[in-house]
mmCIF file of C-alpha atoms in Angstrom:
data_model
loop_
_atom_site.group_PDB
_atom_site.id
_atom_site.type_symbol
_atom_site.label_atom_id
_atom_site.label_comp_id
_atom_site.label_asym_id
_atom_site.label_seq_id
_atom_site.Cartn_x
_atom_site.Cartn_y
_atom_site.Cartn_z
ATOM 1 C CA UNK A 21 -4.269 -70.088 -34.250
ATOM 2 C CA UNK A 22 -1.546 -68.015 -33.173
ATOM 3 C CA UNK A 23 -0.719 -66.590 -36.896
ATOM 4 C CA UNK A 24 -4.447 -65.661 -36.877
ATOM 5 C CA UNK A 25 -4.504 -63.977 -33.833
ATOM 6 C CA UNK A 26 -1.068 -62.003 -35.124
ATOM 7 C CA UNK A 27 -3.081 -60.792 -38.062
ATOM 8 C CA UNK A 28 -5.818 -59.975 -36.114
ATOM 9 C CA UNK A 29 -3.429 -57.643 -34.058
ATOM 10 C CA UNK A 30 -1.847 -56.268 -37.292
ATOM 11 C CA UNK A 31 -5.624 -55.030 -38.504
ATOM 12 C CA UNK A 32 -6.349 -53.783 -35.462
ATOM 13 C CA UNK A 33 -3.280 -51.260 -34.825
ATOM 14 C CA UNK A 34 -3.356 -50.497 -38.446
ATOM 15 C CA UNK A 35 -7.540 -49.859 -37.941
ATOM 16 C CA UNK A 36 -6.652 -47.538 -34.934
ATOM 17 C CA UNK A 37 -3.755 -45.309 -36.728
ATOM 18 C CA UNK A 38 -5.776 -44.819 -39.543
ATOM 19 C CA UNK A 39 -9.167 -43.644 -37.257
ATOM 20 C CA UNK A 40 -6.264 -41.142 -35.314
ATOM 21 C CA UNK A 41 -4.915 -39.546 -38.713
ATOM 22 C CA UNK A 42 -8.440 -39.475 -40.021
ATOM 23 C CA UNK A 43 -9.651 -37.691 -37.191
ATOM 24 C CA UNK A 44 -6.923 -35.342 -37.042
ATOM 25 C CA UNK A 45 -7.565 -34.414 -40.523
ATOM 26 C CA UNK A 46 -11.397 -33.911 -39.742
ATOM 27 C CA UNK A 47 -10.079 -31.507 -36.789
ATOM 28 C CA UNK A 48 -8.044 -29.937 -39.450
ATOM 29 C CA UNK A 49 -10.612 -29.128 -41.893
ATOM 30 C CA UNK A 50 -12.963 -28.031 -38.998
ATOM 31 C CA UNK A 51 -10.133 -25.218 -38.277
ATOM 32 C CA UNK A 52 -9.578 -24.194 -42.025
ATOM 33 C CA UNK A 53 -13.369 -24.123 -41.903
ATOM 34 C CA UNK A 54 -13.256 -21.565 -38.550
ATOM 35 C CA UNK A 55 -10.500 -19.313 -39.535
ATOM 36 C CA UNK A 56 -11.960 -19.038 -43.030
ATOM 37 C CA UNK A 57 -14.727 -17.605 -41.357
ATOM 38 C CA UNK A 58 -12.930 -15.298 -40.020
ATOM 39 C CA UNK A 59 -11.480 -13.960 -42.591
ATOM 40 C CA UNK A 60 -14.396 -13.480 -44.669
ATOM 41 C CA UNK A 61 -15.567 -11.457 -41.743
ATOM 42 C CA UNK A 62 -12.114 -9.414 -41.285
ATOM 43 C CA UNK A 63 -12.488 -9.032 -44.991
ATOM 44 C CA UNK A 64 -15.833 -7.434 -44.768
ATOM 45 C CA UNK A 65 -14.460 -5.164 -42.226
ATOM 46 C CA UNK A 66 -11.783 -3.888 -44.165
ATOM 47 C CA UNK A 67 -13.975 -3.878 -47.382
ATOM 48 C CA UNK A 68 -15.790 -1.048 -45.483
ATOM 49 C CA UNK A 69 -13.189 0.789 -44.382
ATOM 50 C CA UNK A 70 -11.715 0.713 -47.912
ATOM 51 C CA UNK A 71 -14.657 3.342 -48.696
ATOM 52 C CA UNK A 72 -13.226 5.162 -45.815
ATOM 53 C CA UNK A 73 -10.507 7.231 -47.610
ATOM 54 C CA UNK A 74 -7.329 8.692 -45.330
ATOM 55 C CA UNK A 75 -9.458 11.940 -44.205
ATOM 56 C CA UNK A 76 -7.829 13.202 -41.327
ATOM 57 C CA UNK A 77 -4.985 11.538 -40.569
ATOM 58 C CA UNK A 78 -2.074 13.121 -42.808
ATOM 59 C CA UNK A 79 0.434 12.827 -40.207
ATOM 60 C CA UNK A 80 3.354 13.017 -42.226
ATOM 61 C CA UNK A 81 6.636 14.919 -41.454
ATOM 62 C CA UNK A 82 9.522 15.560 -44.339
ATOM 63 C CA UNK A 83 11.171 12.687 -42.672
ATOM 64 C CA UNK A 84 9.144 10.294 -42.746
ATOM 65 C CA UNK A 85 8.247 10.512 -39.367
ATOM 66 C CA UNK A 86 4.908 9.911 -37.587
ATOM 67 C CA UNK A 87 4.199 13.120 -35.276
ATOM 68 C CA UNK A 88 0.641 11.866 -33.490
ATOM 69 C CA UNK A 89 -1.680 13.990 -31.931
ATOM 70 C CA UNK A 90 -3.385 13.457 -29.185
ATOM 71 C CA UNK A 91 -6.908 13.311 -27.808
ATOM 72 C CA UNK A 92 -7.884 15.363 -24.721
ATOM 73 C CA UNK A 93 -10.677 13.638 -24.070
ATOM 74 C CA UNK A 94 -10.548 11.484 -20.789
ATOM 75 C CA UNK A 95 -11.622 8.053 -21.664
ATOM 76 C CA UNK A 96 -11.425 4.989 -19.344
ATOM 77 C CA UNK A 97 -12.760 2.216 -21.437
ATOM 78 C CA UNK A 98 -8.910 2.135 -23.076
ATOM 79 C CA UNK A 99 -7.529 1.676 -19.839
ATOM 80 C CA UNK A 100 -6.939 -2.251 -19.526
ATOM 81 C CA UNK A 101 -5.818 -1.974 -22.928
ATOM 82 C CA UNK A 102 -3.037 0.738 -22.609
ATOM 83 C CA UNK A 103 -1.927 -1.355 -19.325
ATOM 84 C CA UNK A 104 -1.562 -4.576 -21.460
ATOM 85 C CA UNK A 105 0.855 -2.088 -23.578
ATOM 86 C CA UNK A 106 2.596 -0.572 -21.167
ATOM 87 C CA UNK A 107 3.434 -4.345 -19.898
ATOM 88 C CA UNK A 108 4.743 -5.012 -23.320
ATOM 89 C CA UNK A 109 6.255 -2.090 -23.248
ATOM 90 C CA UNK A 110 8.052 -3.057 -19.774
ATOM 91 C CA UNK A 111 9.058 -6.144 -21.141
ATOM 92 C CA UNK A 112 10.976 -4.931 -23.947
ATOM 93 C CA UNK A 113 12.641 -2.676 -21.633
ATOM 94 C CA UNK A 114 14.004 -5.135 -19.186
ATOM 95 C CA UNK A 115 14.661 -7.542 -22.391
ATOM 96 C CA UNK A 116 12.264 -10.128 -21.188
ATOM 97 C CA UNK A 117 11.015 -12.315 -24.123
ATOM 98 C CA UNK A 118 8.627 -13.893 -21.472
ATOM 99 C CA UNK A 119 7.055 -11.068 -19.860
ATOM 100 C CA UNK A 120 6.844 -9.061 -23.030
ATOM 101 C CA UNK A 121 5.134 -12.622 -24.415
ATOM 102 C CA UNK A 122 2.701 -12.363 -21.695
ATOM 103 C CA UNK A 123 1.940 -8.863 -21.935
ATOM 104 C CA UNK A 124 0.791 -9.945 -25.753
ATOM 105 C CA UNK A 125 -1.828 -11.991 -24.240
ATOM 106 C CA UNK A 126 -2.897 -9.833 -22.100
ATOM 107 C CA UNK A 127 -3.198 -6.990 -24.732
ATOM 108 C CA UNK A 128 -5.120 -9.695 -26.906
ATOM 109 C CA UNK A 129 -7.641 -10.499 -23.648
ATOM 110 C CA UNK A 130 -7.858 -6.864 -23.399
ATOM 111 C CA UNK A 131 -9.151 -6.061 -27.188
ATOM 112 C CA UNK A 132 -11.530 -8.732 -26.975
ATOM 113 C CA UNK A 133 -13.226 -7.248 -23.665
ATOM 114 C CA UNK A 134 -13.615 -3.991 -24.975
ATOM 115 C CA UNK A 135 -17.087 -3.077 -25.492
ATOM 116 C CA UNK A 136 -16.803 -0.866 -28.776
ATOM 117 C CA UNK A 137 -21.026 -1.376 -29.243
ATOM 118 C CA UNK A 138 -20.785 2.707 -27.924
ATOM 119 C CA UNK A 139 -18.317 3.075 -31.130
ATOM 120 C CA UNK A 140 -20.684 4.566 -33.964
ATOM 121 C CA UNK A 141 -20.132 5.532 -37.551
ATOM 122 C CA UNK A 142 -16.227 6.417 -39.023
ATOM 123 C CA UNK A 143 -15.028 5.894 -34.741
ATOM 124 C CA UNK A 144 -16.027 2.228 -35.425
ATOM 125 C CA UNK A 145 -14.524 1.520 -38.868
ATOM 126 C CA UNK A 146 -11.221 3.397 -37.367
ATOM 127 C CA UNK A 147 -11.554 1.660 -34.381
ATOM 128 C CA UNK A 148 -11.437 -1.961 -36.586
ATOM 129 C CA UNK A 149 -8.550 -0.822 -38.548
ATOM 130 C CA UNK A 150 -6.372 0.065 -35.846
ATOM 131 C CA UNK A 151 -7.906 -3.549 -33.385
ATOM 132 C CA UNK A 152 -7.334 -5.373 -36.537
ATOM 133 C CA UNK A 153 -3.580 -4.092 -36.584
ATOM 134 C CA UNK A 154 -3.190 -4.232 -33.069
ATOM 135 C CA UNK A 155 -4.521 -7.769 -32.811
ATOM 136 C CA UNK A 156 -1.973 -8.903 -35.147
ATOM 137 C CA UNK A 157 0.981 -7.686 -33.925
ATOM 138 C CA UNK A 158 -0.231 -8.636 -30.269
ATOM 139 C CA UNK A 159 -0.144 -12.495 -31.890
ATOM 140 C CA UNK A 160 3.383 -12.073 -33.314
ATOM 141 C CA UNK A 161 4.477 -10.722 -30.219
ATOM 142 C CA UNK A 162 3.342 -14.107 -27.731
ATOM 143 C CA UNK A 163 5.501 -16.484 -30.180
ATOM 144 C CA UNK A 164 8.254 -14.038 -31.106
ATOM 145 C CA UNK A 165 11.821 -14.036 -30.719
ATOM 146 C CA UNK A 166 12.829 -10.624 -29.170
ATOM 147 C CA UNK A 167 13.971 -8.806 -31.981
ATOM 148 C CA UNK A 168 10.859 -9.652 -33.812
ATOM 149 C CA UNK A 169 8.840 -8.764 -31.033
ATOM 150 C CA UNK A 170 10.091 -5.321 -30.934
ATOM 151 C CA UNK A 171 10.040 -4.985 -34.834
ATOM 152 C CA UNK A 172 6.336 -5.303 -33.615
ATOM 153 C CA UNK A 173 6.335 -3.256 -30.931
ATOM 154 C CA UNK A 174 7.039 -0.299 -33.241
ATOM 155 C CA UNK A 175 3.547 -0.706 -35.301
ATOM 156 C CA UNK A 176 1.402 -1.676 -32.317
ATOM 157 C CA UNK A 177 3.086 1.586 -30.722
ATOM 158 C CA UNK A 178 1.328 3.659 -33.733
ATOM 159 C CA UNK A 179 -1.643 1.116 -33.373
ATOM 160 C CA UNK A 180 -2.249 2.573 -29.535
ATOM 161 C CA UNK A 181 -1.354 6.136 -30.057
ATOM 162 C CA UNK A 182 -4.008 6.261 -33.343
ATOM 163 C CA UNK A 183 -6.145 4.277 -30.441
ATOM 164 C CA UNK A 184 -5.496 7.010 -28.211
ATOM 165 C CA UNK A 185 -5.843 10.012 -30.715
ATOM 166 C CA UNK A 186 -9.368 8.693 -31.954
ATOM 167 C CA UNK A 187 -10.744 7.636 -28.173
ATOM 168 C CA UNK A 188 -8.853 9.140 -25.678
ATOM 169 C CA UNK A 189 -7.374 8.009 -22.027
ATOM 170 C CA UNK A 190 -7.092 9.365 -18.598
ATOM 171 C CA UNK A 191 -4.144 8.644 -18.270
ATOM 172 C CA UNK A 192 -0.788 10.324 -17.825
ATOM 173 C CA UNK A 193 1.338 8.965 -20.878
ATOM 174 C CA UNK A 194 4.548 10.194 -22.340
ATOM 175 C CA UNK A 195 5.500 9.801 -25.966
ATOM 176 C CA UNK A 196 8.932 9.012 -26.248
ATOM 177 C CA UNK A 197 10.867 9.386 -29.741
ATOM 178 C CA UNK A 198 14.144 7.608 -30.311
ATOM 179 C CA UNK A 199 16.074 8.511 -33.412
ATOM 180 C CA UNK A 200 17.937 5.453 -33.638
ATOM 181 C CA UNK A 201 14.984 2.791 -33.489
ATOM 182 C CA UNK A 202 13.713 1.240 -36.699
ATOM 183 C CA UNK A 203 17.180 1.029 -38.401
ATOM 184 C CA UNK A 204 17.818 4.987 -37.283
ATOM 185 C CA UNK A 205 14.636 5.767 -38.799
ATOM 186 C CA UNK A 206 13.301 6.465 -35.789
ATOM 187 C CA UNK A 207 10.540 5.168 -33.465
ATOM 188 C CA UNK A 208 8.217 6.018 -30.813
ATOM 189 C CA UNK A 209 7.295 4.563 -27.822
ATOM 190 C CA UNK A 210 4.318 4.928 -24.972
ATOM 191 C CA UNK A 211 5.541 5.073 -21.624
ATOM 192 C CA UNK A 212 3.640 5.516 -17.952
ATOM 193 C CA UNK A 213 6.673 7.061 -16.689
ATOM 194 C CA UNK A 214 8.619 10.499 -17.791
ATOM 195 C CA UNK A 215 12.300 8.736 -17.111
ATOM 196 C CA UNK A 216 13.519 7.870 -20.724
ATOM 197 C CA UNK A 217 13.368 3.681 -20.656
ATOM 198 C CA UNK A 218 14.137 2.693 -24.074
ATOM 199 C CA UNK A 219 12.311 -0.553 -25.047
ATOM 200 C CA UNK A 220 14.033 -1.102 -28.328
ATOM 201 C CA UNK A 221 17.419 -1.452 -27.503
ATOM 202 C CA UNK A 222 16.926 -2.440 -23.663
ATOM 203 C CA UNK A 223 19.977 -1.826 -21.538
ATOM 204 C CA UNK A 224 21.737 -1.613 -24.325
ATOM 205 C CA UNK A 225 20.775 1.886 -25.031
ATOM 206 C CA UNK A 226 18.165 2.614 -21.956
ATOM 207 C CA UNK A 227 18.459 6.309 -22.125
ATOM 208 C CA UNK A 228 18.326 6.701 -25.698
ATOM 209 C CA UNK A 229 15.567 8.865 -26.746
ATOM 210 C CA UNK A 230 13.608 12.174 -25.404
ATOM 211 C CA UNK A 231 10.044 12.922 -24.990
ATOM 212 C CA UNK A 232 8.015 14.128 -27.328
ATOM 213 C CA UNK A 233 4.684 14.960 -25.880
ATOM 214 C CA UNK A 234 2.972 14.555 -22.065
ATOM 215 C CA UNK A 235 -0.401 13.075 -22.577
ATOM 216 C CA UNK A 236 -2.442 14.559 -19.411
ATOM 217 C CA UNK B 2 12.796 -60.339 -35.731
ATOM 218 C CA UNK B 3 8.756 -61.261 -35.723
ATOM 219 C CA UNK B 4 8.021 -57.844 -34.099
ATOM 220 C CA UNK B 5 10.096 -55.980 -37.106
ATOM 221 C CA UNK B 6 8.001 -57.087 -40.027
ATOM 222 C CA UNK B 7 4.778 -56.396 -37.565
ATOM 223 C CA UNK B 8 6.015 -53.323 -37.122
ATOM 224 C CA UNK B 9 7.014 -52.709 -41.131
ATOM 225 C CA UNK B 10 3.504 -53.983 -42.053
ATOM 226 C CA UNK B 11 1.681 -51.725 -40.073
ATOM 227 C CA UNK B 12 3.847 -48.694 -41.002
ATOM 228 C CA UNK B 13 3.038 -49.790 -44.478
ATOM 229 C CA UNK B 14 -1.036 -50.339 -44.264
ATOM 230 C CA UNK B 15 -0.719 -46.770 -42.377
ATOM 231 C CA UNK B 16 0.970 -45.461 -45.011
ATOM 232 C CA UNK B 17 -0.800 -46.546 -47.805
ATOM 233 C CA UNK B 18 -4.043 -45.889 -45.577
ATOM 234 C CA UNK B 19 -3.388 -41.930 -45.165
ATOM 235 C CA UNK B 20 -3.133 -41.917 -48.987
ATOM 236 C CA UNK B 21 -6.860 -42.289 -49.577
ATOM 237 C CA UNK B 22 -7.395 -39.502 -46.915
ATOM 238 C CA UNK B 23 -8.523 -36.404 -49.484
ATOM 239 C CA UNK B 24 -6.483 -32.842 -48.872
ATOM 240 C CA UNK B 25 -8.218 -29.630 -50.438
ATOM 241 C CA UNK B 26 -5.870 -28.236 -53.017
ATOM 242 C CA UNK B 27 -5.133 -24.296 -52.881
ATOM 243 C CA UNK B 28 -5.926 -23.839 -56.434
ATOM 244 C CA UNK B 29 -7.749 -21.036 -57.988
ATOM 245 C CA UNK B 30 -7.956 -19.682 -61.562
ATOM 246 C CA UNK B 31 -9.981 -15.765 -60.532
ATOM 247 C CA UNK B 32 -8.096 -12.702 -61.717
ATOM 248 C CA UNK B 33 -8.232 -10.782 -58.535
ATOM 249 C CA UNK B 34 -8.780 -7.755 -59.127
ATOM 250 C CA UNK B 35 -7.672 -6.946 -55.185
ATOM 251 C CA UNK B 36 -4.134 -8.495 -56.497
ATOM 252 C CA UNK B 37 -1.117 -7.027 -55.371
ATOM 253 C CA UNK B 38 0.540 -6.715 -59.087
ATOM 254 C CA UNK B 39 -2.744 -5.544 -60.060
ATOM 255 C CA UNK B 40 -3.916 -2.719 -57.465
ATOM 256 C CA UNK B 41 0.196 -1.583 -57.296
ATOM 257 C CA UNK B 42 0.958 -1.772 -61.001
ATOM 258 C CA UNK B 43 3.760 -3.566 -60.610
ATOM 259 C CA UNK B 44 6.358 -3.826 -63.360
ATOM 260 C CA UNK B 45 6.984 -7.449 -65.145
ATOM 261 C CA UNK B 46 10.591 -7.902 -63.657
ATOM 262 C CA UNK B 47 9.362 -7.702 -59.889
ATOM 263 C CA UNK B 48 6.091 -9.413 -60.719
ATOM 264 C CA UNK B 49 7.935 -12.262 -61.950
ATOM 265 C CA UNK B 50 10.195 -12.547 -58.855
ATOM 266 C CA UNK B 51 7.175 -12.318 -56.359
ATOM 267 C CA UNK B 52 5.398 -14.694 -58.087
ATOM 268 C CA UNK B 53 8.203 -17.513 -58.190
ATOM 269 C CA UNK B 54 9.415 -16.650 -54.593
ATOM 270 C CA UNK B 55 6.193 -15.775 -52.592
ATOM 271 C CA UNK B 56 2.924 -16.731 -54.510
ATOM 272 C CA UNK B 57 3.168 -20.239 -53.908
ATOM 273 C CA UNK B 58 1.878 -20.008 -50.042
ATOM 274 C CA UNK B 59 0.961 -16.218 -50.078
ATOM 275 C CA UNK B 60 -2.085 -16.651 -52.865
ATOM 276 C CA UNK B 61 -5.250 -18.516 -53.646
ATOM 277 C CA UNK B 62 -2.701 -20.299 -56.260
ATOM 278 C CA UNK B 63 -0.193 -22.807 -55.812
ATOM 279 C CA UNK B 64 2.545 -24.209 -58.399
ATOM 280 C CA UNK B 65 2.422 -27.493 -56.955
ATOM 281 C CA UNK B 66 5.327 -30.121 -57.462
ATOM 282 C CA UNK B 67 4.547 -33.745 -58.511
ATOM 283 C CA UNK B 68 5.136 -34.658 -55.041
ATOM 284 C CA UNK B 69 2.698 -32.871 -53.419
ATOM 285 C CA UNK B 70 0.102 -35.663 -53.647
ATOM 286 C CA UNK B 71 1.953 -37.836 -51.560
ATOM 287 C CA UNK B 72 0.950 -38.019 -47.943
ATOM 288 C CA UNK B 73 1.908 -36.821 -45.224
ATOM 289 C CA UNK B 74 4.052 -34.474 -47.539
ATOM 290 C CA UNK B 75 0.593 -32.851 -49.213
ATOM 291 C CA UNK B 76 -0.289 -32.001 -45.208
ATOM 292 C CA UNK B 77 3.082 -30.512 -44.432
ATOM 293 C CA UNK B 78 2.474 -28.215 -47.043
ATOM 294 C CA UNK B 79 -1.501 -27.530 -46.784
ATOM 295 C CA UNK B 80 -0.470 -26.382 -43.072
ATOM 296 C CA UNK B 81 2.589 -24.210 -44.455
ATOM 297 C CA UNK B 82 -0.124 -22.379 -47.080
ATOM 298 C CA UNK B 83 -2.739 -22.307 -44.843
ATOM 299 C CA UNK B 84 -0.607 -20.145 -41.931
ATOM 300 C CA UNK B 85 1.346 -18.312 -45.140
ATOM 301 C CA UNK B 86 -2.309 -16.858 -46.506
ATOM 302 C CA UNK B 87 -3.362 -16.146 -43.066
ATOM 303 C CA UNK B 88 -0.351 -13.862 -42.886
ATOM 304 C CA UNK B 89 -0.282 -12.045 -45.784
ATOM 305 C CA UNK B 90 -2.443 -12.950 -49.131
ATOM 306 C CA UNK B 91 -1.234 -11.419 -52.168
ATOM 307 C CA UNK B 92 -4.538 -12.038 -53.969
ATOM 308 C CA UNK B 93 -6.488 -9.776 -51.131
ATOM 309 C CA UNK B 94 -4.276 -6.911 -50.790
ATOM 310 C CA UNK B 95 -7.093 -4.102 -52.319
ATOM 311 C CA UNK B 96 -8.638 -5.821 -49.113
ATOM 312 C CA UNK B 97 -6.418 -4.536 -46.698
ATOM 313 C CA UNK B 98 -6.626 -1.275 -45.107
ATOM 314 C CA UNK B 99 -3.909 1.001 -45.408
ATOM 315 C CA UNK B 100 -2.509 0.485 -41.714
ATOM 316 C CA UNK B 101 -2.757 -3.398 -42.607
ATOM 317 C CA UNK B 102 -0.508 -2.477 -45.892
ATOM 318 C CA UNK B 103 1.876 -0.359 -44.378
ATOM 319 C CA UNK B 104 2.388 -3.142 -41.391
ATOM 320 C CA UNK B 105 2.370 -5.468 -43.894
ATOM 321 C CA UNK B 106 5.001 -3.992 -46.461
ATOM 322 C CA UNK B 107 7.317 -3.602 -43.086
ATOM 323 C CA UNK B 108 7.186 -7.072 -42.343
ATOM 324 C CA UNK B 109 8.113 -7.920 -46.382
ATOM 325 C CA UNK B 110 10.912 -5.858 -45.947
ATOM 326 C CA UNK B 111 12.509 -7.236 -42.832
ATOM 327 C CA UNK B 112 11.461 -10.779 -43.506
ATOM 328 C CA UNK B 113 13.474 -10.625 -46.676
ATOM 329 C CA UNK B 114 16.327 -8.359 -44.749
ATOM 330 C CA UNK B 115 16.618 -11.037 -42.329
ATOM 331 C CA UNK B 116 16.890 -14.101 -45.064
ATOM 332 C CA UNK B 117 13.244 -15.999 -43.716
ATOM 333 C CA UNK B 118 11.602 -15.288 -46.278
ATOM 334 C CA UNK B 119 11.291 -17.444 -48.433
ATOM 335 C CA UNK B 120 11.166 -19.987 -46.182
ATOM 336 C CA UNK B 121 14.768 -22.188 -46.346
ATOM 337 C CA UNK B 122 12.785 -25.704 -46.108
ATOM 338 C CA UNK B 123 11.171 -23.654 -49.330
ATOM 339 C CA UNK B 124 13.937 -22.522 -51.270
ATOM 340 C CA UNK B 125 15.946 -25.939 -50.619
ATOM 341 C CA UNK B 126 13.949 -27.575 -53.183
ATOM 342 C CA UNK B 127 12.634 -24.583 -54.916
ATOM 343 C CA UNK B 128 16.587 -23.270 -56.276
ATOM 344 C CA UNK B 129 14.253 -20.870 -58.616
ATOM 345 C CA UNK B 130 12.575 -19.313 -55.415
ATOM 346 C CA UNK B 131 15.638 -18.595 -53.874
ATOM 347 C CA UNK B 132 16.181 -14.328 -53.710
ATOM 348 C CA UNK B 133 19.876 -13.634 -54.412
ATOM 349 C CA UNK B 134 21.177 -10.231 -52.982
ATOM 350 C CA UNK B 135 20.461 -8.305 -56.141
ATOM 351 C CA UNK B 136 16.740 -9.767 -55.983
ATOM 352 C CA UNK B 137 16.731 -8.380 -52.127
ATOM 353 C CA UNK B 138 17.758 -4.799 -52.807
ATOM 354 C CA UNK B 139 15.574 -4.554 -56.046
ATOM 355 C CA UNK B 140 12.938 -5.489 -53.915
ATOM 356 C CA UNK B 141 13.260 -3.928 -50.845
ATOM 357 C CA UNK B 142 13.927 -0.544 -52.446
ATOM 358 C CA UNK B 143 10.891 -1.010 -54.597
ATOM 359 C CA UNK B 144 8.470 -2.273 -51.772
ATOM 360 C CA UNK B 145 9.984 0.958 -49.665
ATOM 361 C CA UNK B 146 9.168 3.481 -52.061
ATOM 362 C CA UNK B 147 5.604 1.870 -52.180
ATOM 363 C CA UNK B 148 5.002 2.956 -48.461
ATOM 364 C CA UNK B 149 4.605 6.413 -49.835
ATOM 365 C CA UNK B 150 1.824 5.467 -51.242
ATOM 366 C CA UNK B 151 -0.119 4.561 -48.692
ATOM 367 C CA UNK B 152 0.494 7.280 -46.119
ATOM 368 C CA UNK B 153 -1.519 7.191 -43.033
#
């Protein structure tokens, strides 16, 4: 009797791990199933803006260097989003891994709330490009280390000003250039402020760098 | 002692159990014609080192070792493709649009700088995948010069 109900007990716990791994590999497939979804859509996107050859934005310098322009035109549907950067931004500055974590999310709330149905024609497919870009380095920068997170910092920075260029802001931004970013190739930043605060090197090298440009 | 050999038999119907549970293999024989080698005419020497070091997670094809049918080994590495494509797929890159290439060449180029890519759990049992420091430069002043190409 007792043996019996041993090997009863046996079947049962072996039963109930097996229904937990199965399920979690149902779960599993369910995700591959979402995010391949997904991609076939963020493929379509960039399918389209494949067709969509470089145009207007030649921005090269002998260097290497990106000079952006920017647009006049005073937009405040970029708003939140520029704020979710400029918390980044602050982050990096004060060498906060956390903060500058946080200010990833926010950025990534930010993009999703952005109505871009008033976004027509070559706007739109730019506007993709650069949401798709700024999307991803908005994900690397929540789980990043800090170093990575301002490897990604420096893309997402061209990311907003191209965001900026093509839609415009209100506000009053100041594009900060420091040489020795980027392995001394050279980086810019956004900032809300005109004091130099350089968030690549922190308070390591907080004055390094001049602005480039006053935006408003 | 009674408990141990409960304990050993259920480990043992568990594992034997999970080996019935079927994985989707990343396994594909399309020539893309969105392929990285392809759409970059890429020279046999580097072709040969990005397909031994990177392919195997960052394309619609994996090399896959005789072990990879064992479970939960086969999941370790479904999950370890499955992030590595959503990252960067070699087999899409005529995808991409040129501010996804340039990001993503930047990222190649520090990932390898910085010795994470390829992965070291990788590389441990891969020895072939492993990039010495000639491999590095050759590839990281190759990949460089390629961000000329797509200027934004």
């Amino acid at each position: 009797m007792k043996h019996s109900t041993v090997i009863t007990g046996v079947l049962a716990i072996a039963f109930i791990a097996l229904t937990v791994t199965s399920c979690n590999g149902n779960k599993k497939a369910d995700n591959n199933d979402d995010r391949h979804h997904s991609e076939v859509k963020s493929d379509d996107h960039s399918n389209m803006n494949h067709d969509n050859s470089d145009g207007h934005h030649d921005k090269y310098t002998h260097k290497g260097e990106r000079a952006i322009d920017i647009n006049a035109q005073k937009n405040v549907t970029t708003s939140p989003i520029i704020d979710a950067y400029i918390q980044i931004k602050n982050g990096l500055v004060a060498t906060d891994e956390a903060a500058t974590a946080k200010g990833g999310t926010v950025l990534l709330t930010a993009f999703s709330k952005f109505d871009m149905t008033t976004l027509k024609d070559d706007t739109h497919k730019e506007y993709m490009e650069i949401y798709e870009s700024a999307k991803e380095q908005a994900e690397h920068i929540v789980k990043s280390a800090i170093d990575h997170q301002r490897e990604h910092f420096e893309t997402l920075s061209t990311d907003i000003n191209d965001l900026i260029t093509l839609l415009g802001t209100e506000k009053t931004l100041y594009q900060d250039f420091c040489p020795m970013a980027n392995n001394n190739k050279g980086a810019y930043w956004l900032s809300e402020v005109e004091a130099i605060k350089n968030p690549y090197f922190g308070s390591k090298m907080m004055k390094c760098g001049s602005i480039k440009r006053q935006i408003n | 002692m009674k408990i141990f050999k409960i304990i050993a038999l259920v480990a043992l119907v568990v594992f034997v159990g999970i080996q019935f549970i079927p994985t989707t293999l990343n396994q594909s024989d399309i020539v893309y014609e969105t392929d990285f080698m392809i759409v970059n005419n890429v020279s046999e020497t580097i072709q040969s080192k990005f397909k031994i070091s990177c392919y195997d997670c960052h394309s619609n094809n994996t090399a896959y070792p005789w072990y990879h049918k064992i479970q939960p080994i086969a999941w370790f590495m479904g999950r370890h493709i499955e992030d590595g494509k959503a990252e960067l797929n070699f087999n899409e890159w005529g995808n991409y649009s040129d501010r996804r290439k340039k990001s993503k060449i930047k990222s190649i180029i520090s990932q390898i700088k910085d010795g994470k890519m390829p992965l070291s759990s990788y590389t441990l049992i891969h020895g072939r995948a492993k990039l010495s420091e000639s491999d590095e430069e050759l590839i990281i002043k190759w990949i460089d010069d390629l961000k000329i190409v797509y200027k934004r």
